[in-house]
XYZ file of C-alpha atoms in Angstrom:
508
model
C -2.913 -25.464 25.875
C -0.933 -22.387 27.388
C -1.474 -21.634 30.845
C -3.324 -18.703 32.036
C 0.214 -17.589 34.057
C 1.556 -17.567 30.256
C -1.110 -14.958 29.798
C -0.513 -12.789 32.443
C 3.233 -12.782 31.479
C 2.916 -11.894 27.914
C 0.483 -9.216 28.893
C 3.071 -7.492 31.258
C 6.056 -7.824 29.141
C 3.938 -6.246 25.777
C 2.750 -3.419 28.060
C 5.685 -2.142 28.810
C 6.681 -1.108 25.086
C 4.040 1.639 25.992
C 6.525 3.775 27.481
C 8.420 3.940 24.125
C 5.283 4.467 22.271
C 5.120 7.697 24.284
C 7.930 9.267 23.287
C 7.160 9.467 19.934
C 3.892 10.609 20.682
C 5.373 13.381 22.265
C 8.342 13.968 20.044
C 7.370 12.725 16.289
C 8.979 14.830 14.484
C 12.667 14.819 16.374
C 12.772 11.068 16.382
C 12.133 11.075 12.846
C 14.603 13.360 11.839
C 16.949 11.797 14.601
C 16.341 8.183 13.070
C 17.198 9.575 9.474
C 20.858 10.789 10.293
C 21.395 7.110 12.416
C 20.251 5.758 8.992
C 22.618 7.947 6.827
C 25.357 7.172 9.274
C 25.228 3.843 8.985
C 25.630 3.575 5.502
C 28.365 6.349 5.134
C 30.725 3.272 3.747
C 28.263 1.777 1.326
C 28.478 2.063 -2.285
C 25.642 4.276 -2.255
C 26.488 6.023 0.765
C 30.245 7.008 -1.161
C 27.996 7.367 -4.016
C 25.996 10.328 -2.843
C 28.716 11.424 -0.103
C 26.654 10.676 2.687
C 29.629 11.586 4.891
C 28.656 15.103 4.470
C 24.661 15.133 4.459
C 24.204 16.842 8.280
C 20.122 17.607 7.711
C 17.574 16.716 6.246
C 17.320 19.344 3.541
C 21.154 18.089 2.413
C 19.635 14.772 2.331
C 16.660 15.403 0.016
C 18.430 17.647 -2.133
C 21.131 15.010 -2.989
C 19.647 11.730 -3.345
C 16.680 11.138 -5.595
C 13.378 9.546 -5.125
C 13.209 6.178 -6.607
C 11.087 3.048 -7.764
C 12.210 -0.146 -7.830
C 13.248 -0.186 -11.383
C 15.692 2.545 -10.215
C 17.086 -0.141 -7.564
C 17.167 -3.057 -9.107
C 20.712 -3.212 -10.404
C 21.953 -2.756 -6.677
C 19.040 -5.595 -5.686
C 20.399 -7.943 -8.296
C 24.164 -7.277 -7.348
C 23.316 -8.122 -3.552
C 20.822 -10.538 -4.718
C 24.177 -12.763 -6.445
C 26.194 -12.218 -3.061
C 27.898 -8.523 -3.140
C 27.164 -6.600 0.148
C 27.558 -3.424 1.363
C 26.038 -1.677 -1.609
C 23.024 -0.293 0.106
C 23.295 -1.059 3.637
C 25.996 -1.464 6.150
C 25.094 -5.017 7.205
C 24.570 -8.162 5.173
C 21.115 -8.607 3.467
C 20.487 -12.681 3.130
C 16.649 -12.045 2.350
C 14.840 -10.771 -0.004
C 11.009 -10.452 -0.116
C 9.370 -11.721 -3.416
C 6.541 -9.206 -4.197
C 4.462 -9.306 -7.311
C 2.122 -6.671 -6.472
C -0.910 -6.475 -8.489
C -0.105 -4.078 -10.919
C 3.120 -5.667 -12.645
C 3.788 -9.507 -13.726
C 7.127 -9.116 -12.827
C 8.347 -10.179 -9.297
C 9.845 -7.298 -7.224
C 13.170 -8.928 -4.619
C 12.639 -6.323 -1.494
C 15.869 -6.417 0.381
C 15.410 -7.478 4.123
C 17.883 -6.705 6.578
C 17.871 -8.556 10.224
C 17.591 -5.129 11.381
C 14.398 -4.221 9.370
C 13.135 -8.049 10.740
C 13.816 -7.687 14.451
C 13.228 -3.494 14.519
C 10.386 -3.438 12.371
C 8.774 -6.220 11.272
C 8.773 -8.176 14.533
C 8.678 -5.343 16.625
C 5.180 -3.744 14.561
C 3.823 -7.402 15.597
C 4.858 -7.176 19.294
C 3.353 -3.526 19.284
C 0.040 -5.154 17.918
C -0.820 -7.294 20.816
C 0.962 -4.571 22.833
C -1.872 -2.097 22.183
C -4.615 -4.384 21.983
C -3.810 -5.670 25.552
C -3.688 -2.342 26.382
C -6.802 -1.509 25.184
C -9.010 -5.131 26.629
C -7.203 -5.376 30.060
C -9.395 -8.481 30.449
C -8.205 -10.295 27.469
C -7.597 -14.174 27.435
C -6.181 -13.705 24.065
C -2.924 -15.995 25.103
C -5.252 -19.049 26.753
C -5.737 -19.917 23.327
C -3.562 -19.745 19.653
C -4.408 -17.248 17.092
C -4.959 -18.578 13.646
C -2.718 -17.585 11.353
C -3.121 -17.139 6.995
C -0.061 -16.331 5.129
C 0.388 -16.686 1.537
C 1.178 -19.735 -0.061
C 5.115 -19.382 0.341
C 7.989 -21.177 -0.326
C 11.811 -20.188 0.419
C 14.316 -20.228 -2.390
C 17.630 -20.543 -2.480
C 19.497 -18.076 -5.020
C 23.561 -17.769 -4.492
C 24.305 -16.456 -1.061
C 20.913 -15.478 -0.583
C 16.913 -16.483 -0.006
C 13.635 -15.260 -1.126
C 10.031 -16.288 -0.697
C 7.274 -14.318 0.459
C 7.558 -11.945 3.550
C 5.105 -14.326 5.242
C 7.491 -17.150 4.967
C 10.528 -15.579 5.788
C 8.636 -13.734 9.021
C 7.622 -17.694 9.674
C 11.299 -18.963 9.021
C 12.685 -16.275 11.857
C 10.517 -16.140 13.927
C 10.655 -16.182 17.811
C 9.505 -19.915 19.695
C 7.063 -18.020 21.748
C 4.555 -16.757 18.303
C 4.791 -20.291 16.825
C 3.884 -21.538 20.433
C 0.966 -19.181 20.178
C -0.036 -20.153 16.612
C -1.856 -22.581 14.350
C -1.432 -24.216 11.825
C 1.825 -25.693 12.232
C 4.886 -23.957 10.556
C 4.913 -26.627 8.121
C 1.567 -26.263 6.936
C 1.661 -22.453 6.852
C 4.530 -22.843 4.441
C 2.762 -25.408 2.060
C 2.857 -23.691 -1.389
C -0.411 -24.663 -3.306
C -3.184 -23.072 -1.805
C -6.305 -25.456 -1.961
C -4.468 -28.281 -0.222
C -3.003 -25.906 1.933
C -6.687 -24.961 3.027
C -7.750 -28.204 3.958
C -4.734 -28.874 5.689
C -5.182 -25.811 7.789
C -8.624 -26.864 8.460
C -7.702 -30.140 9.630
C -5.146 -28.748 12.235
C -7.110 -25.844 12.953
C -10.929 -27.401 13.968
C -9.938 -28.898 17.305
C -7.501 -26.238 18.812
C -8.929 -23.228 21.116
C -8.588 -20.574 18.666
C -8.656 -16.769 20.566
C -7.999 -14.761 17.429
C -7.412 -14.612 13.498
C -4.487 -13.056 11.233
C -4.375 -12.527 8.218
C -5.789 -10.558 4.637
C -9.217 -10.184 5.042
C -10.609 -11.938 1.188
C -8.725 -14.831 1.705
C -9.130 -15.684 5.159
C -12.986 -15.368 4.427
C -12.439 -17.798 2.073
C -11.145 -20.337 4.545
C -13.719 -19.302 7.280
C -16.820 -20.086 4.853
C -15.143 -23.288 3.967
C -14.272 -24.161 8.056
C -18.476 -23.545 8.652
C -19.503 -25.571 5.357
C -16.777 -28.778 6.515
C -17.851 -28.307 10.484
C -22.044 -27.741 9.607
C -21.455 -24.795 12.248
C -23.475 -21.460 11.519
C -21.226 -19.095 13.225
C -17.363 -19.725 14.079
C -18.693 -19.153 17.978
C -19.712 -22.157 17.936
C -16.428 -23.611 17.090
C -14.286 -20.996 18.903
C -16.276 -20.079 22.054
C -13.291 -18.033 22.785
C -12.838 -15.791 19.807
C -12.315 -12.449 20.387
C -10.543 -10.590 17.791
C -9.409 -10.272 14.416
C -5.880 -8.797 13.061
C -5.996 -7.788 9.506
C -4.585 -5.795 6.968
C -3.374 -5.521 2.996
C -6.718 -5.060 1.675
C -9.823 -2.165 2.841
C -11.762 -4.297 5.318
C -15.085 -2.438 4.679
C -16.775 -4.112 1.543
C -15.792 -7.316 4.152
C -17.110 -6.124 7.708
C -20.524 -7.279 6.813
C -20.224 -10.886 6.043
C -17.554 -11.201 8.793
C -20.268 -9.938 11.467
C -22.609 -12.327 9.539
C -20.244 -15.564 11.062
C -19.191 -13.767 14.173
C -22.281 -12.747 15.675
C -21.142 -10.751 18.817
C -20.701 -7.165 18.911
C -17.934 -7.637 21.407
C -15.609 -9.329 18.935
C -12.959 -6.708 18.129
C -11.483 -5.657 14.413
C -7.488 -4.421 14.883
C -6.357 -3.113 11.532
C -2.671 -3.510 10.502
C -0.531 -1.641 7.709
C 2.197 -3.539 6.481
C 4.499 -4.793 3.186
C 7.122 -6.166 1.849
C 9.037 -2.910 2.303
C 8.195 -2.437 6.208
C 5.328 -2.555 8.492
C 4.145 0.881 9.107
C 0.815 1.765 11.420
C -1.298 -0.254 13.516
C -4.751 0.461 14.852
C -3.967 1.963 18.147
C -7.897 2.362 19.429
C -10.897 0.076 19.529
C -13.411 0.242 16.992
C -11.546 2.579 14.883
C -10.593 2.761 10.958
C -7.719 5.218 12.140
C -4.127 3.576 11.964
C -0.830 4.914 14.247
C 2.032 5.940 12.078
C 4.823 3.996 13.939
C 7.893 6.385 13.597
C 10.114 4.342 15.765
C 10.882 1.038 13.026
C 14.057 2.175 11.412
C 11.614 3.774 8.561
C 11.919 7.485 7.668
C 8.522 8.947 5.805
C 8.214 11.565 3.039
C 4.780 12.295 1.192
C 4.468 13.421 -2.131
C 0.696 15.467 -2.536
C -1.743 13.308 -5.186
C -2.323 16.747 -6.488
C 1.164 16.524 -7.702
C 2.392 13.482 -8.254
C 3.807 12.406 -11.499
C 3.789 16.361 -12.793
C 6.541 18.793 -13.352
C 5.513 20.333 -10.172
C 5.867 17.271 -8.192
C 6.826 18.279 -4.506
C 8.471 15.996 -1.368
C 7.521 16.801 1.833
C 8.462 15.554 5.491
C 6.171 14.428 8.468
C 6.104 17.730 10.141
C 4.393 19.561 6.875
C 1.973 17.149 5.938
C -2.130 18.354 6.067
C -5.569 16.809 7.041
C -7.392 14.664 4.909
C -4.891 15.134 1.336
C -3.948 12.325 -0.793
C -0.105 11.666 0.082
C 1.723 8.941 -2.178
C 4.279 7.468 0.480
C 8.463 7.902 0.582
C 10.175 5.563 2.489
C 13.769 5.277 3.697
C 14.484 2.565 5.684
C 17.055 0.024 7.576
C 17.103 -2.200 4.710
C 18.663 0.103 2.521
C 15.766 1.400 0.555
C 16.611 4.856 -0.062
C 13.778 7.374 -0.434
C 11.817 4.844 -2.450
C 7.943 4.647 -3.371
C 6.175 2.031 -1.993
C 3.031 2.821 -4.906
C 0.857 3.243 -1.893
C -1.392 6.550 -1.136
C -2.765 7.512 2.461
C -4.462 10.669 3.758
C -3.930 11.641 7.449
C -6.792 11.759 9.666
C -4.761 13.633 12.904
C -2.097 15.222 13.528
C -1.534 14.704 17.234
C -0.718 12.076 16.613
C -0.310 11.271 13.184
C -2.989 8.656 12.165
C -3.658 7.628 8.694
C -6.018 5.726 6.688
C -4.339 3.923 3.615
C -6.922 5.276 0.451
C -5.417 3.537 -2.535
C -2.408 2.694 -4.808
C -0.797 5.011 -7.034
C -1.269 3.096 -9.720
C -4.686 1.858 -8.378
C -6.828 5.296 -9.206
C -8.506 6.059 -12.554
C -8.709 9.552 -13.300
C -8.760 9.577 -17.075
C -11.425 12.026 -16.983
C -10.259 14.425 -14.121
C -12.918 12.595 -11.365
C -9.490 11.758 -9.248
C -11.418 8.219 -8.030
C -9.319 5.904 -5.127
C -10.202 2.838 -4.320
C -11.110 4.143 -0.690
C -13.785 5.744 -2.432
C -15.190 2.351 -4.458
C -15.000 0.542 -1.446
C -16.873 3.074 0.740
C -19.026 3.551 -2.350
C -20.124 -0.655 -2.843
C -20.122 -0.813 1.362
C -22.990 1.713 1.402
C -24.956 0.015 -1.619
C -25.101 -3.534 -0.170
C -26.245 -2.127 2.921
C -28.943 -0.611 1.368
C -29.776 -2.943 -0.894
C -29.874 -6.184 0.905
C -26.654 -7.629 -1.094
C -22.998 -8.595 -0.371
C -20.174 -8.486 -3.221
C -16.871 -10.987 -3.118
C -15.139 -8.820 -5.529
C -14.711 -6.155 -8.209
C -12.963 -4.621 -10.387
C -13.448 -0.655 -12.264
C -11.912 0.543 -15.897
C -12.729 3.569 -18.044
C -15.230 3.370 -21.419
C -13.002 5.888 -23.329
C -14.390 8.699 -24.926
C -15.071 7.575 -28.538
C -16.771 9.879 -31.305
C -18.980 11.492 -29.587
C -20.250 9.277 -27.286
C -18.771 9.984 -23.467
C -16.704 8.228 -21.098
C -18.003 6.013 -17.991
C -16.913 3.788 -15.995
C -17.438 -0.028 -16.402
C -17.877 -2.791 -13.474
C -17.462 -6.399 -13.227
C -18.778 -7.201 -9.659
C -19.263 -10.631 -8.404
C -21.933 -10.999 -5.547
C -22.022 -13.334 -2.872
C -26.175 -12.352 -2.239
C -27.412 -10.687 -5.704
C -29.309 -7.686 -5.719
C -32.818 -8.229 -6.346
C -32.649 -5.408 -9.405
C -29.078 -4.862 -10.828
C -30.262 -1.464 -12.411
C -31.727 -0.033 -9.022
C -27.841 -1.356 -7.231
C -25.906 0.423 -10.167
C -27.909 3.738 -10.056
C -27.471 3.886 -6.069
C -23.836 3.033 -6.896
C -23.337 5.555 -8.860
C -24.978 8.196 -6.541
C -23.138 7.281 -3.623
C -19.895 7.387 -5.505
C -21.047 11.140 -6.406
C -21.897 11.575 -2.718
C -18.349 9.991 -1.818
C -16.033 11.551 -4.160
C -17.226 15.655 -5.717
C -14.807 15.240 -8.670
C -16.739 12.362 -9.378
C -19.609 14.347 -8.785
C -18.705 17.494 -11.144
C -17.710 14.882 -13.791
C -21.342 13.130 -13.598
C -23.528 16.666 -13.599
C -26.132 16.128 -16.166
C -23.776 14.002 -17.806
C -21.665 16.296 -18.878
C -18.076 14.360 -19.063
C -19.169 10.845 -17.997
C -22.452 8.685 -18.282
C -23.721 6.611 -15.964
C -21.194 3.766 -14.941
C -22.317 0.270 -16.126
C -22.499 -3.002 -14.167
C -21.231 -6.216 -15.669
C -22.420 -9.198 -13.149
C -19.418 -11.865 -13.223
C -20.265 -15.326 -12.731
C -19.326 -17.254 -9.304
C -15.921 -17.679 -8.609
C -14.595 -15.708 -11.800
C -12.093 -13.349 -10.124
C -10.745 -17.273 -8.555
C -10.058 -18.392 -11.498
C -8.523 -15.185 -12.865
C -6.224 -15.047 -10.022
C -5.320 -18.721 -10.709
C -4.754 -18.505 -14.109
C -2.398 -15.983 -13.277
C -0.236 -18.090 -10.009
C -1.987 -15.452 -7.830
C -3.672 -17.945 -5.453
C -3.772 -17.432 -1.377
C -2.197 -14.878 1.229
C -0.824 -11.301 -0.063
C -2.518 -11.252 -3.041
C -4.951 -8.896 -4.320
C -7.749 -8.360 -7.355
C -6.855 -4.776 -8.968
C -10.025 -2.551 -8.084
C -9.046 0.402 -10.273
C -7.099 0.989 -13.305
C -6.583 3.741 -16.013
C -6.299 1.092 -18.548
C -9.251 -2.087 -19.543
C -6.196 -4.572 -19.787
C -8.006 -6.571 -16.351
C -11.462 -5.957 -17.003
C -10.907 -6.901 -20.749
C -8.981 -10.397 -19.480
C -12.032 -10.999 -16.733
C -14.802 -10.426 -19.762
C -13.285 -13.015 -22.098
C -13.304 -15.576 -19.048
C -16.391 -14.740 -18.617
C -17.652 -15.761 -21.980
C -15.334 -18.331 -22.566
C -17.281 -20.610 -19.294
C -20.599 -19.496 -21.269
C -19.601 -21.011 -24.649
C-alpha cells in the first residue's frame, strides 16, 4: 500500500498545474488563437501544410478560409499513407499510433492518428488535470492511500508496418507513467486482456482484496462489473468492500439514466461523481466543480475548437464559428484541430455551452445520434433526461435503450418507437410510456409542437426487451466491454429493427 507521504506529494505536485489553469481562465480566447498559429507553424513542411500553403496563413480568418472542414473519410488516404510508414504528411513529428475507433454509428473501424505530443500534452496531461482539480476541490482527500480501479475496453495492440493500433485505452496503458500504474488496479496485464467476460473475472479476482479509493471508467460497463463484484463478494453496497471509496471518474456515456443505481451500491452522499470528456481524437473538458453536470473546456491541450450551430449543420447555410462567438445553451456540432494532425475535423459530437466565463459545456448528443425526421430536433440529452425523470417517478430503473422513427405511412402519422430494457419493471408499462412521453414534451418544445393534439406524431410506443438483449446485440456485433456504446437515437430503424428480430428469435 502507498504511504500517506506519497499522498501528500502527489497532492502538491497536481496543485500546482492550477496556476496554468488560470491563465486560460483569464485569457481563453488569446491562447486559443495563440495555440492555432504554434499548430500551423509546426506543420508549415508537411504535405498538407505545402498543400494548403500554411507558410502564409497569419490569422485565423486565412486559416478557415483555406482549409476545409473534414470527416474522416476526407482523411483517410493521408491516415492510411502514415498508417504503412510515410510521415510528415499531416504533422511535423512521427505518428507510431493510431487509435482504433468503431464508434457506434459505422461498422467500419476509424485509425485516429496519435502523436506523442497529443499523448503527453493532452491525453496525459487532461488526466493529471483530473486529480489536479479534484484535490483541489476535497483538500482532505486520501484518494492516493489507496489505488483507483480502473475499466478500459477490452484492447489489444497491433502491429501494422511501422506502426501500432489498439484502442486508446491500451495505448494510454502501454505509455503510461510508473507512478498511475503504481496507483492502479488491475494489473496492466489484465487491463489489456481482450475478451471481456474473462477479463471481468480476472479483474475481480485482483481487484476484491486491494484498498480501492476510487473508480474509472464508462459508466454502463463498469456497472456491469460492480453488480457482478457485490453478487461474487455477497456484499450489499461496495462500502462494505471499499471502506475507503470516495469518488468516481467517468465519462463517454450521459451518467444520468445511471446516477440512480450507482447511489443504490454506494450509499453515502459524500461519495463524489467527477465527469470527464474525452476520445479517441483528444480529451477535451473535465468537471472542474463538485456536484456539477458542467464540464471545463480545457483550451490549453494542443486542441483548437470551432462549432458549427445544429440549426445549421449539414445545410447550404452551414456556418463555422470560433470560441469567442459561440452562445448560451445552442446545439454546437464540434471542430477540432489538433497536435496530431487532425485538421479542422468533426469529431460527430454535439455540446451546448452552459457559461461563458468560463466556457463550460455539457456534451448533448452525436450528430448522427438525433432523430429529427419530423422537425422535433430530439438529442439524446433530452431521452436521457427524459427516462431519468420517469424512473424516478415511477419506481423503475432501465439498463438500456434505444429510439427510431414509425414513418409516416398512408395516412397514419409518425411516432417514435422504444425498445427499453429495465433492470426494476414498471408496475404498468402504459402509465411509464405516457409519463415518458410527457416529460419528453416538457424536455424538448419541438417535441412538444410536434405532439399537440397529435398533429405530426402519435404517441411514442414502448417495446419491453427481454434481459440482457442489448448484451447480446453488442456481442453479436464484437462490441463487448470499455468504449463502447448502444446507439440511443437514430433517423433510420436499421438498430431497432436488428434488436426486434433478436428479440423474437430467443422467443421461438
Amino acid at each position: 500500500m502507498p504511504f500517506p507521504i506519497i499522498n501528500s506529494i502527489a497532492t502538491w505536485f497536481l496543485k500546482q498545474r492550477i496556476h496554468q489553469i488560470e491563465l486560460f481562465l483569464k485569457y481563453p480566447n488569446e491562447v486559443q488563437e495563440e495555440l492555432l498559429m504554434n499548430l500551423i507553424r509546426q506543420a508549415e513542411e508537411t504535405v498538407i501544410g505545402k498543400q494548403y500553403d500554411y507558410k502564409s496563413i497569419k490569422n485565423y480568418t486565412a486559416f478557415a478560409e483555406r482549409i476545409p472542414v473534414s470527416t474522416y473519410e476526407d482523411l483517410e488516404p493521408m491516415i492510411e499513407l502514415t498508417r504503412k510508414g510515410a510521415q510528415n504528411v499531416f504533422w511535423n513529428t512521427p505518428i507510431k499510433w493510431f487509435a482504433k475507433s468503431s464508434g457506434t454509428t459505422n461498422a467500419k473501424s476509424k485509425f485516429i492518428p496519435v502523436s506523442n505530443e497529443a499523448l503527453e500534452d493532452c491525453h496525459f496531461k487532461g488526466s493529471k488535470d483530473l486529480l489536479c482539480m479534484y484535490l483541489n476541490n476535497n483538500e482532505n482527500s486520501e484518494m492516493f492511500l489507496g489505488k483507483s480501479l480502473r475499466l478500459g475496453g477490452s484492447s489489444q495492440i497491433y502491429e501494422n508496418n511501422n506502426s501500432s493500433f489498439g484502442d486508446l485505452s491500451a495505448i494510454l496503458i502501454e505509455n503510461m507513467p510508473m507512478w498511475a500504474e503504481f496507483s492502479s488496479t488491475p494489473s496492466n496485464k489484465t487491463s489489456l486482456m481482450s475478451e471481456w467476460e474473462t477479463k471481468l473475472d480476472a479483474i475481480i479476482n485482483e481487484t476484491k482484496n486491494e484498498n480501492v479509493t476510487s473508480f474509472a471508467g464508462v459508466p454502463s460497463w463498469m456497472l456491469v462489473l460492480l453488480n457482478k463484484i457485490l453478487t461474487e463478494t455477497k456484499n450489499t453496497n461496495l462500502f462494505d468492500l471499499w471502506p475507503n471509496l470516495e469518488v468516481y471518474f467517468h465519462g463517454g456515456v450521459n451518467f444520468e439514466p445511471y446516477k440512480e443505481q450507482y447511489q443504490n451500491i454506494l450509499p453515502n452522499k459524500d461519495f463524489k461523481y467527477y465527469e470527464i470528456y474525452n476520445a479517441s481524437e483528444g480529451f477535451f473538458a473535465i468537471q472542474d466543480l463538485n456536484y456539477s453536470n458542467d464540464l471545463l473546456l480545457m483550451l490549453d491541450y494542443g486542441i483548437f475548437y470551432e462549432f458549427i450551430p445544429m440549426d445549421t449543420f449539414g445545410t447550404p447555410n452551414q456556418k463555422v464559428i470560433r470560441l469567442a462567438d459561440v452562445e448560451l445553451f445552442k446545439n454546437y456540432a464540434i471542430v477540432i484541430t489538433t497536435n496530431a494532425g487532425l485538421w479542422r475535423y468533426m469529431i460527430g459530437d454535439t455540446i451546448r455551452f452552459t457559461s461563458l466565463k468560463p466556457y463550460r459545456i455539457r456534451v448533448s448528443g452525436r450528430t448522427k445520434h438525433h432523430i429529427n425526421v419530423f422537425g422535433e430536433e430530439l438529442m439524446v440529452e433530452n431521452t436521457d433526461k427524459a427516462i431519468a425523470q420517469t424512473c424516478s417517478q415511477l419506481n423503475s430503473e432501465v439498463k438500456d435503450y434505444t429510439v427510431a422513427p414509425i414513418f409516416m405511412k398512408n395516412k397514419e402519422k409518425g411516432a417514435h418507437e422504444w425498445m427499453i430494457e429495465f433492470k426494476k419493471h414498471p408496475t404498468d408499462i402504459l402509465l411509464f410510456q405516457k409519463a415518458l412521453d410527457e416529460n419528453l414534451q416538457t424536455i424538448n418544445s419541438d417535441y412538444e409542437a410536434k405532439r399537440y393534439n397529435n398533429m405530426t406524431l402519435n404517441e411514442l410506443t414502448i417495446n419491453v426487451a427481454r434481459e440482457n438483449l442489448f448484451y447480446d446485440w453488442l456481442k453479436e456485433n464484437d462490441k463487448l466491454g470499455g468504449q463502447h456504446k448502444i446507439p440511443r437515437l437514430s433517423n433510420q430503424r436499421d438498430y431497432l429493427e436488428q434488436l426486434k428480430e433478436m428479440q423474437v428469435a430467443v422467443r421461438n
